[in-house]
Structure formats: structure tokens, C-alpha cells
PDB file of C-alpha atoms in Angstrom:
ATOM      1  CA  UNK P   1      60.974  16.548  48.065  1.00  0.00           C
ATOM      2  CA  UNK P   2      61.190  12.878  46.569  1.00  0.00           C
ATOM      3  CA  UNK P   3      59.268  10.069  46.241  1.00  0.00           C
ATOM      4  CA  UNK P   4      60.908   7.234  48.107  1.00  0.00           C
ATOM      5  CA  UNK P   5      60.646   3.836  46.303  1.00  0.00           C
ATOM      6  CA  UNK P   6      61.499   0.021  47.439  1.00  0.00           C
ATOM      7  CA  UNK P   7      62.918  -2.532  44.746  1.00  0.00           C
ATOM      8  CA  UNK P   8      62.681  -5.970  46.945  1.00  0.00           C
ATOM      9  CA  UNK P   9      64.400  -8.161  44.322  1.00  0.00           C
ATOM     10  CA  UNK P  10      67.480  -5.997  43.859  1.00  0.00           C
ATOM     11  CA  UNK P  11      68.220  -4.678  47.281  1.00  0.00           C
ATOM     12  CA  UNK P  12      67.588  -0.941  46.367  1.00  0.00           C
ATOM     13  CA  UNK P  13      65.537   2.391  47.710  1.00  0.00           C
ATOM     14  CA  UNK P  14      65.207   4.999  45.067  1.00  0.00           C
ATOM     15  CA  UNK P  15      64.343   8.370  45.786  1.00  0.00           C
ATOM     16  CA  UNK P  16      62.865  10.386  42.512  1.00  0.00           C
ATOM     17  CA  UNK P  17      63.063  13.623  42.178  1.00  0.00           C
ATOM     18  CA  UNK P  18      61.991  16.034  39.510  1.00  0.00           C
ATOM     19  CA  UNK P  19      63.500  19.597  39.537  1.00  0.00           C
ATOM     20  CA  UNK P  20      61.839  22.065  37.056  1.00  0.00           C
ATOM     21  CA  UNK P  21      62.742  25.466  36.742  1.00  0.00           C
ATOM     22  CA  UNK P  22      61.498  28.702  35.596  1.00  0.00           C
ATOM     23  CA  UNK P  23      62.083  32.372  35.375  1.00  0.00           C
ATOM     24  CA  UNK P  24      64.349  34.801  33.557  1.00  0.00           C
ATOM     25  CA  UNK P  25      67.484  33.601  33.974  1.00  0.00           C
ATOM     26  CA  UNK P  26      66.195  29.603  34.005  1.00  0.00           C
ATOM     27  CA  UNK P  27      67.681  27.729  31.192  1.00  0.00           C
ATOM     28  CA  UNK P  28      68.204  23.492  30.086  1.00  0.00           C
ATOM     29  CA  UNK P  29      71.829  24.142  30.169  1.00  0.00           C
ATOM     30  CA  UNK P  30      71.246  25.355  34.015  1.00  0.00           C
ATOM     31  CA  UNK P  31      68.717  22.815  34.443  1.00  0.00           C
ATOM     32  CA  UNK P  32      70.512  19.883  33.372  1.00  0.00           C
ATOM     33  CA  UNK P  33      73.952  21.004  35.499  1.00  0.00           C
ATOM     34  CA  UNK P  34      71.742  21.835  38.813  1.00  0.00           C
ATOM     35  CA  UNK P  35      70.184  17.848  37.740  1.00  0.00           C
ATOM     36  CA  UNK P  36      73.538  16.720  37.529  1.00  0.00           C
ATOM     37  CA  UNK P  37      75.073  17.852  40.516  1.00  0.00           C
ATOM     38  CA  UNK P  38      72.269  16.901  42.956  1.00  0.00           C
ATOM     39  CA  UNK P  39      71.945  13.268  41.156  1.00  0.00           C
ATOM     40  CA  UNK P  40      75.965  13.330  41.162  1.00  0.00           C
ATOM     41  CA  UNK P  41      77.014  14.443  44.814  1.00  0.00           C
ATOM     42  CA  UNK P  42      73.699  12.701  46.689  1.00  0.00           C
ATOM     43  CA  UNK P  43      74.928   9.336  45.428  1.00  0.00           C
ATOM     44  CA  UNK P  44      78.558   9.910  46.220  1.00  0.00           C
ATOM     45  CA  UNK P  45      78.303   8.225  49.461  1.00  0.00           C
ATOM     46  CA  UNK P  46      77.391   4.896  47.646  1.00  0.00           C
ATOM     47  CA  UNK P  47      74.930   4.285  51.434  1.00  0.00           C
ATOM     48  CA  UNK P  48      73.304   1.554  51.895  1.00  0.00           C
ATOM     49  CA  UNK P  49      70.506   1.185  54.859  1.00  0.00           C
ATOM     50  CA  UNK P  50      68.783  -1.963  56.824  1.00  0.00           C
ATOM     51  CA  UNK P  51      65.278  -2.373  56.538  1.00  0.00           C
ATOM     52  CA  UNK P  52      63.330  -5.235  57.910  1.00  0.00           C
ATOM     53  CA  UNK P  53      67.056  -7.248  58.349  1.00  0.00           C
ATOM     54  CA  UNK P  54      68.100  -6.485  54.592  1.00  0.00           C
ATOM     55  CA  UNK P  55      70.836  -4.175  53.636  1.00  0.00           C
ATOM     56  CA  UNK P  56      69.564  -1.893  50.541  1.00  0.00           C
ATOM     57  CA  UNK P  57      71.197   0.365  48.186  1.00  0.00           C
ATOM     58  CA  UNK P  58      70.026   3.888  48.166  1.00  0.00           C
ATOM     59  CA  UNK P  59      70.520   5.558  45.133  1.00  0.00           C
ATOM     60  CA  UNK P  60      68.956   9.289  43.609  1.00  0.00           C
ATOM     61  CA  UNK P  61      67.078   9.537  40.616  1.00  0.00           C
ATOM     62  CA  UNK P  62      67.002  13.086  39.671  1.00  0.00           C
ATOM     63  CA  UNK P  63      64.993  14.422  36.540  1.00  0.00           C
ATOM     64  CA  UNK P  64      64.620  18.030  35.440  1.00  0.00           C
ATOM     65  CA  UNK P  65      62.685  20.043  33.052  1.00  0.00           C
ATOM     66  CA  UNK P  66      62.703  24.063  31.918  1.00  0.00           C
ATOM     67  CA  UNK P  67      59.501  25.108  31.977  1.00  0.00           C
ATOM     68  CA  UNK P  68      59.526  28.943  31.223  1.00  0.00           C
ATOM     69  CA  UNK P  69      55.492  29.015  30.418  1.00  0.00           C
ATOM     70  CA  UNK P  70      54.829  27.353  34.201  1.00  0.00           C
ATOM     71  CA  UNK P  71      51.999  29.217  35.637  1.00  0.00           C
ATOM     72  CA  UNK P  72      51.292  29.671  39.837  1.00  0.00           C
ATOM     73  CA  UNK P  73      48.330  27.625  39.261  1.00  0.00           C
ATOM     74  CA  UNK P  74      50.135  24.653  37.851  1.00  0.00           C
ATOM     75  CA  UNK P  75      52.350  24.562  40.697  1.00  0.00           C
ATOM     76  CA  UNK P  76      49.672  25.404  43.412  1.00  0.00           C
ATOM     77  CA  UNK P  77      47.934  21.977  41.909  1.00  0.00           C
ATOM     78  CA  UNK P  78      50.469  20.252  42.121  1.00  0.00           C
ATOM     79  CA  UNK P  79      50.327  16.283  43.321  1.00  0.00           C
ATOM     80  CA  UNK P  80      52.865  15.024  42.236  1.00  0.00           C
ATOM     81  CA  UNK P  81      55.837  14.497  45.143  1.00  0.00           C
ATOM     82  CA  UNK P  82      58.802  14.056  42.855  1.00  0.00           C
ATOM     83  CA  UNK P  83      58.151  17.751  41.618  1.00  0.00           C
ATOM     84  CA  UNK P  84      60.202  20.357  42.962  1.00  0.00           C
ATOM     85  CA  UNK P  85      59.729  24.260  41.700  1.00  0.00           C
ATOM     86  CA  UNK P  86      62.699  26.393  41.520  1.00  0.00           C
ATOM     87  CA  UNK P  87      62.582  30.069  40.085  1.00  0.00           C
ATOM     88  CA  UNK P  88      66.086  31.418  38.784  1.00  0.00           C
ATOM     89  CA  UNK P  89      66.916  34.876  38.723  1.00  0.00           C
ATOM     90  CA  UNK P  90      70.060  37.471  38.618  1.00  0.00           C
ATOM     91  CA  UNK P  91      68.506  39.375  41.727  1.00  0.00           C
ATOM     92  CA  UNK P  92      67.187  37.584  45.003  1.00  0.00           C
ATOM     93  CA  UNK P  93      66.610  39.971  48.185  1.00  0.00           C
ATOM     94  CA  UNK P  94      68.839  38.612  50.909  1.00  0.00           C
ATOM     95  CA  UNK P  95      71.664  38.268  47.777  1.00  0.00           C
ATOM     96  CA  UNK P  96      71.198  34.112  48.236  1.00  0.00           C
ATOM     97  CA  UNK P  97      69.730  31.471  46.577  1.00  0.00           C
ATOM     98  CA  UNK P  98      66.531  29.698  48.921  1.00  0.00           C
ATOM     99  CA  UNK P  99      64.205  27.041  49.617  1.00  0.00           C
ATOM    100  CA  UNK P 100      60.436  27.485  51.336  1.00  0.00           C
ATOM    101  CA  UNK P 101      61.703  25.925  54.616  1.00  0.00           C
ATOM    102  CA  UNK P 102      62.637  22.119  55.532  1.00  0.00           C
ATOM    103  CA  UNK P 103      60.484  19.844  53.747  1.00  0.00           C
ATOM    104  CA  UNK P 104      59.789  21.750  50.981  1.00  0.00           C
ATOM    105  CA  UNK P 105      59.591  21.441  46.906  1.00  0.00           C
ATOM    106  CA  UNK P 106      59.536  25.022  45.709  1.00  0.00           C
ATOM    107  CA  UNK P 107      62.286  28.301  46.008  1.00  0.00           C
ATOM    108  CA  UNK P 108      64.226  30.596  44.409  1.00  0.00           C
ATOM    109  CA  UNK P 109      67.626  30.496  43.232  1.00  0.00           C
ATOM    110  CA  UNK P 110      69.946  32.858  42.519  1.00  0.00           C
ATOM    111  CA  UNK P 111      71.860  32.550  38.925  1.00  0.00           C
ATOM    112  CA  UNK P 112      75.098  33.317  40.502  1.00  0.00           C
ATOM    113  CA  UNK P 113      74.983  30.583  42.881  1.00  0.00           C
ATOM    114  CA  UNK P 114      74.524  28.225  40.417  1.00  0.00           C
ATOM    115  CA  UNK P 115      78.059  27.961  38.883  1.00  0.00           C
ATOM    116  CA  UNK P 116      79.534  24.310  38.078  1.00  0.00           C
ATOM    117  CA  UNK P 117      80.847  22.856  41.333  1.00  0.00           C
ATOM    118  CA  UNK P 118      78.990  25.488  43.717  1.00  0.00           C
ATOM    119  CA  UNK P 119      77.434  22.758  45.696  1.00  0.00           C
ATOM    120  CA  UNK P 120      73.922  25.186  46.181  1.00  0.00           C
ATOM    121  CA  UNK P 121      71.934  22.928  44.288  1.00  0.00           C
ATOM    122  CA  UNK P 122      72.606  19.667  46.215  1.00  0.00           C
ATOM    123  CA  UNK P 123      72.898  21.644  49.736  1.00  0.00           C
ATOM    124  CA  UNK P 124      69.017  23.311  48.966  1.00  0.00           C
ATOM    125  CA  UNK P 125      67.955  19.737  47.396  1.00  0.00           C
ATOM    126  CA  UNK P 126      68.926  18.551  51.109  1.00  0.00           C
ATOM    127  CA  UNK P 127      66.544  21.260  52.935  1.00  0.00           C
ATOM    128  CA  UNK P 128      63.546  19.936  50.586  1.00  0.00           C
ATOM    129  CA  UNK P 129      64.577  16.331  52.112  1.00  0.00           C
ATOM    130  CA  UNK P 130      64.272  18.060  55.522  1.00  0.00           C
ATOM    131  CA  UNK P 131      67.754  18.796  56.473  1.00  0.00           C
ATOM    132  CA  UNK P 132      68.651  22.068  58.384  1.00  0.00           C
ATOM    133  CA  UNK P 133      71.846  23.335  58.630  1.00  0.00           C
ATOM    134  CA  UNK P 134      73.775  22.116  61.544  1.00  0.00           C
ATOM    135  CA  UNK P 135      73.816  23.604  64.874  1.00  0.00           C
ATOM    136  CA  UNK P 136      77.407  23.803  65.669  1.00  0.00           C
ATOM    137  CA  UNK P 137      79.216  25.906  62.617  1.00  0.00           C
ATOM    138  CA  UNK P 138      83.025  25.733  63.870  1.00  0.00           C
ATOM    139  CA  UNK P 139      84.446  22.930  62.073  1.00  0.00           C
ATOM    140  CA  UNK P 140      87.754  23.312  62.660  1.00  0.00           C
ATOM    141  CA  UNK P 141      89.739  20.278  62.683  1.00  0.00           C
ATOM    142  CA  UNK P 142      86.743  17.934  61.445  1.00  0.00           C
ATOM    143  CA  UNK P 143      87.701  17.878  58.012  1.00  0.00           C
ATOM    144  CA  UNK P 144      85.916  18.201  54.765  1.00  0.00           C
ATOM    145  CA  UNK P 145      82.159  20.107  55.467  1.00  0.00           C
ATOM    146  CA  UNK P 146      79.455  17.932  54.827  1.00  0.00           C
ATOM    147  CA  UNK P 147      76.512  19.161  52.595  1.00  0.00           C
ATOM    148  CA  UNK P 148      74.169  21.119  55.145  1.00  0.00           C
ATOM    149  CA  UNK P 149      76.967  23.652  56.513  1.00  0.00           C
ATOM    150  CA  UNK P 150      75.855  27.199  55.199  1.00  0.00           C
ATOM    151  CA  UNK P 151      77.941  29.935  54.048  1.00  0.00           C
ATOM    152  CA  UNK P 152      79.747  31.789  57.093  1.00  0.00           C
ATOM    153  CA  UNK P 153      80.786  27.954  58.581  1.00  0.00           C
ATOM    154  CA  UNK P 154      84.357  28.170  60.147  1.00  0.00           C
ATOM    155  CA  UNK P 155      86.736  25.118  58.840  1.00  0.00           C
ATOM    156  CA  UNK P 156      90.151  24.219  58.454  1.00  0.00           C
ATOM    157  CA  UNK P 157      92.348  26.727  56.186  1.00  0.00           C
ATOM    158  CA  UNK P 158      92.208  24.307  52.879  1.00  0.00           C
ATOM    159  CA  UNK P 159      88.273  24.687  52.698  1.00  0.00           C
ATOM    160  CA  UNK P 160      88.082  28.439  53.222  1.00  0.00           C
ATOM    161  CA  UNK P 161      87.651  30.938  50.222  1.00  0.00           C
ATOM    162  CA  UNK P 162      91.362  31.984  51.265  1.00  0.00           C
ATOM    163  CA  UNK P 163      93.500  29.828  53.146  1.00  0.00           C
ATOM    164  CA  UNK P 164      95.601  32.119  53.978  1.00  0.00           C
ATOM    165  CA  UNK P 165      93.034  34.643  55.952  1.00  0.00           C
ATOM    166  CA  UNK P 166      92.601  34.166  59.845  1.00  0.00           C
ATOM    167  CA  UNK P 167      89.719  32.381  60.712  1.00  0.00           C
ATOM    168  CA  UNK P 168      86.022  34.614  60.815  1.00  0.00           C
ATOM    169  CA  UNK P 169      87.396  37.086  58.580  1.00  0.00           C
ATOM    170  CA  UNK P 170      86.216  38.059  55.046  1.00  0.00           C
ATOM    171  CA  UNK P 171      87.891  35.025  53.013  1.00  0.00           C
ATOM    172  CA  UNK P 172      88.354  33.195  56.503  1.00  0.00           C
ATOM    173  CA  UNK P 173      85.012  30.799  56.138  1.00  0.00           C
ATOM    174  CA  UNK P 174      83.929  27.707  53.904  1.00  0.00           C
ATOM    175  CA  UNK P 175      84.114  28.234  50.860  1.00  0.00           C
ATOM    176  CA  UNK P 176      80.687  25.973  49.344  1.00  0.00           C
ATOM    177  CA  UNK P 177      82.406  24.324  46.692  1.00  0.00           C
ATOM    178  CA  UNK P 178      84.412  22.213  49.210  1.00  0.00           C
ATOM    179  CA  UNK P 179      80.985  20.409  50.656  1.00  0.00           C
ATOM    180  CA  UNK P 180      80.401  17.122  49.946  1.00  0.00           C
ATOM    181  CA  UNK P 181      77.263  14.728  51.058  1.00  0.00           C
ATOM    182  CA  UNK P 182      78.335  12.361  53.231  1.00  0.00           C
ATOM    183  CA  UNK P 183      77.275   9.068  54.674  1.00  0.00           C
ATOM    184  CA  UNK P 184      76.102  11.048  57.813  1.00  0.00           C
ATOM    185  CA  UNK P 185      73.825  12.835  55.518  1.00  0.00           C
ATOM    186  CA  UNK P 186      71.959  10.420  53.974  1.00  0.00           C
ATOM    187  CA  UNK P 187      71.360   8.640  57.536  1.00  0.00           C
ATOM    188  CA  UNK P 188      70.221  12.046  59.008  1.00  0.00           C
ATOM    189  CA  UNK P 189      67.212  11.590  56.184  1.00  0.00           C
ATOM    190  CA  UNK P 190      65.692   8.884  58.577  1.00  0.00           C
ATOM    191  CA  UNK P 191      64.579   6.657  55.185  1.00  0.00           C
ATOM    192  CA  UNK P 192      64.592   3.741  57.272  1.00  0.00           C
ATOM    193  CA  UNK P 193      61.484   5.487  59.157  1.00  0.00           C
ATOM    194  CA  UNK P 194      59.212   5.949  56.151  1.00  0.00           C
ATOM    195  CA  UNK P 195      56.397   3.147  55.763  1.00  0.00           C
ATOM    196  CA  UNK P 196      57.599   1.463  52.836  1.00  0.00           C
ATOM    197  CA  UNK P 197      55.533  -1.539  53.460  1.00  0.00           C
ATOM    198  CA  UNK P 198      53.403  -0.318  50.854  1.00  0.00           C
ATOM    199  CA  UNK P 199      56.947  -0.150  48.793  1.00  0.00           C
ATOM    200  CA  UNK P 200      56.643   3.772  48.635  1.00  0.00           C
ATOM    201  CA  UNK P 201      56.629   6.666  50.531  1.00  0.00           C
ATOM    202  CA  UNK P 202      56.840  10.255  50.433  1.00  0.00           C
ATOM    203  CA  UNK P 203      59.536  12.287  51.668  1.00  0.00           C
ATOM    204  CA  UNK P 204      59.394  16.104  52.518  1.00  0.00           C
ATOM    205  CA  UNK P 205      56.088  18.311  51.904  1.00  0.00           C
ATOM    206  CA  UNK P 206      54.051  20.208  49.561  1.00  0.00           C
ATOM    207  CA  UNK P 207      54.437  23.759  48.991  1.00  0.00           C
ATOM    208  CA  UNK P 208      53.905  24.706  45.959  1.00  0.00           C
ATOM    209  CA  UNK P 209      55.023  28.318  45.821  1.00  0.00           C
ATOM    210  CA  UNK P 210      55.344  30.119  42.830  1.00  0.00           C
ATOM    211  CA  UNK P 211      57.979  33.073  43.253  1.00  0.00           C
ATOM    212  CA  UNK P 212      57.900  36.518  41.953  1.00  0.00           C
ATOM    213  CA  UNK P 213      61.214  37.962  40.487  1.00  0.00           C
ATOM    214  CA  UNK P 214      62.209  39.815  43.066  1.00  0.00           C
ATOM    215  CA  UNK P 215      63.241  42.250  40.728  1.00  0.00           C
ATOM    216  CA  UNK P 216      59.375  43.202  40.682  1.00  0.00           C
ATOM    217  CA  UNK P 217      59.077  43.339  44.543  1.00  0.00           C
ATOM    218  CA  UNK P 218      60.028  44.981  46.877  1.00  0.00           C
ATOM    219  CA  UNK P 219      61.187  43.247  50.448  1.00  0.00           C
ATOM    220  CA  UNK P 220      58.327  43.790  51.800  1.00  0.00           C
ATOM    221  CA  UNK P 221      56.388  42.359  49.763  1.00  0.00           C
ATOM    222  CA  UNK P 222      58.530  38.810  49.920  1.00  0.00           C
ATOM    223  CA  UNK P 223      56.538  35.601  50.985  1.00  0.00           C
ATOM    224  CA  UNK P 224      57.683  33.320  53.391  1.00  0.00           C
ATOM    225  CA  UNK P 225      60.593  32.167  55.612  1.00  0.00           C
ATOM    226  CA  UNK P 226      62.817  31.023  53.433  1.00  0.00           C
ATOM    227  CA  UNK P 227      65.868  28.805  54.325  1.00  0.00           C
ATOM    228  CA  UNK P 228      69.289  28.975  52.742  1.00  0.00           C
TER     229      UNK P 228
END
């Protein structure tokens, strides 16, 4: 989730984000790499977008904070639409990192996931923008994958976990760290929609979940339907 922003006079749209973290396993140094990489890869396309017969920059503005003491009540009151919630934690149920469906700003991440270069950071960070995965998961001969492509996506040999395994089998999928946001991603986030006439806009939805450990739950007991 993001708060979209107009800047007339230099030909840019912003979209701020905060990410702030919690949980056992939540720490800055995580923080400030899961900032990073979604500040890093969304602005790798270098897009730019026509509004109202100008061309404008889009660029990502991504803050983040470790907030260990954050308490469910401080995220259920939440206003504020750059704020995004993320537990981290050794043990999810389902064994993957989530968000609390498209258009979203809270979910729960898994600390392995969350290695340098993973890519899970930036392809949830899409979800909370409103992005579901794509339909058609056998990529074969398209390329690099693009950001939204989950885990289990059939590609060309080079961007499988082994490239040397037959297609479908265990090794034989994308491996994440391969994905990359393209242009077709950031176009896909219908900006030029919004009403910006006001000069901002919000973009994605309030949820403001606070997450359990899962460690302390059983599945049962787990809230939601959560998106990968």
C-alpha cells in the first residue's frame, strides 16, 4: 500500500511507502535490506507514465522502521496509507512468506525468505499494490520472469533453481531470485487511473492485521486468505 503523490513542476509521481516490521526474528538489518530491495528493484524500470498529455517519472520512496514494541491496536488504528505491517518469523504455516490479499498493507514473512537477492520482499510489496500473480505460469521461452510469477512458475533452464533438471521437476521451476519488475509491472498498477487532481491518491487498502507467531497457533487457528 502507498500513497501516490504528483510533483507538477518536475514531471514526477512518487509512491511512499513505509514498511515496519515486527516479531521475533524482525530486525533493522532485515528491515533496512527488505527497504532496499523493494525501493531498489521497483525503480529498476526507470517508467515513466502520461497523465493529462505530460510524460512523468515514477519513482518509489520506500521507508522502514523495526518496531518490536508494535501493539495490534496500533496497527488496527492505523490511517496512515504509506504504512505497511509485516511480522517476521522462523516458522509460517504453509512454509511461505504472505500478504493479507491484493491491496493490502499487513502479512507475515518468513525469515528464510528474506535472504539478500530473494526477490520476496519486492514480489509481496507488489500484491499490497494490487498485483496477483499471473494467470498463465509456463514461461518458457519469454525470458527473464517478471516480479508477480510465484514459486512453482515454469521458465527457461537459466532461471530455474537447476538448469540442468527437466522442466516441472524438483529443481525444474523459477528460481525467485531471477525476477525482476518490469515496465509491464508498473503499467499493470493502473497509476494513471488514480484521481490525482487533488495531486494525491491512495493506492491499495487498509488492513491492518496484526499476526500471531505462528509458532503459538495452530492452523486452525490462522486468520485470513493470505496471498503469496
Amino acid at each position: 500500500m502507498g500513497s501516490v503523490e504528483l510533483d507538477i513542476q518536475q514531471r514526477q509521481l512518487f509512491v511512499f511507502s513505509n514498511i515496519i516490521t515486527y516479531g521475533n526474528a524482525a530486525t533493522p538489518e532485515i528491515t533496512e535490506l527488505i527497504r532496499e530491495e523493494i525501493e531498489t528493484m521497483w525503480n529498476e524500470p526507470s517508467a515513466r507514465l502520461k497523465f493529462d498529455s505530460f510524460w512523468f517519472e515514477v519513482r518509489f520512496k520506500i521507508q522502514a522502521s523495526h518496531n518490536p514494541a508494535i501493539s495490534p491496536i496500533d496497527i488496527f488504528q492505523n490511517l496512515d496509507p504509506r504504512n505497511n505491517y509485516f511480522r517476521i518469523e522462523e516458522f509460517a504455516h504453509g512454509n511461505i512468506s504472505f500478504v493479507d490479499g491484493l491491496n493490502c498493507n499487513s502479512g507475515y514473512f518468513k525469515l528464510e525468505n528474506l535472504y539478500k537477492g530473494s526477490t520476496t520482499a519486492a514480489h509481496e510489496y507488489g500484491h499490497t499494490l494490487g498485483l496477483d500473480h499471473p494467470k498463465d505460469l509456463d514461461i518458457r521461452g519469454q525470458g527473464v520472469p517478471g516480479i508477480m510469477y510465484p514459486r512453482g512458475t515454469l521458465v527457461d533452464p537459466q532461471f530455474q533453481y537447476d538448469p540442468t533438471k527437466p522442466a516441472g521437476v524438483t529443481g525444474g521451476t523459477m528460481h525467485p531470485m531471477y525476477r525482476k519488475v518490469k515496465l509491464q509491472d508498473i503499467e499493470a498498477l493502473n497509476l494513471h487511473r488514480l484521481d490525482l487532481h487533488g495531486g494525491k491518491a491512495i493506492l491499495g487498502e487498509f488492513t491492518n492485521v496484526w499476526h500471531n507467531d505462528h509458532a503459538n497457533i495452530s492452523p486452525e487457528d490462522f486468520f485470513g486468505s493470505p496471498i503469496g
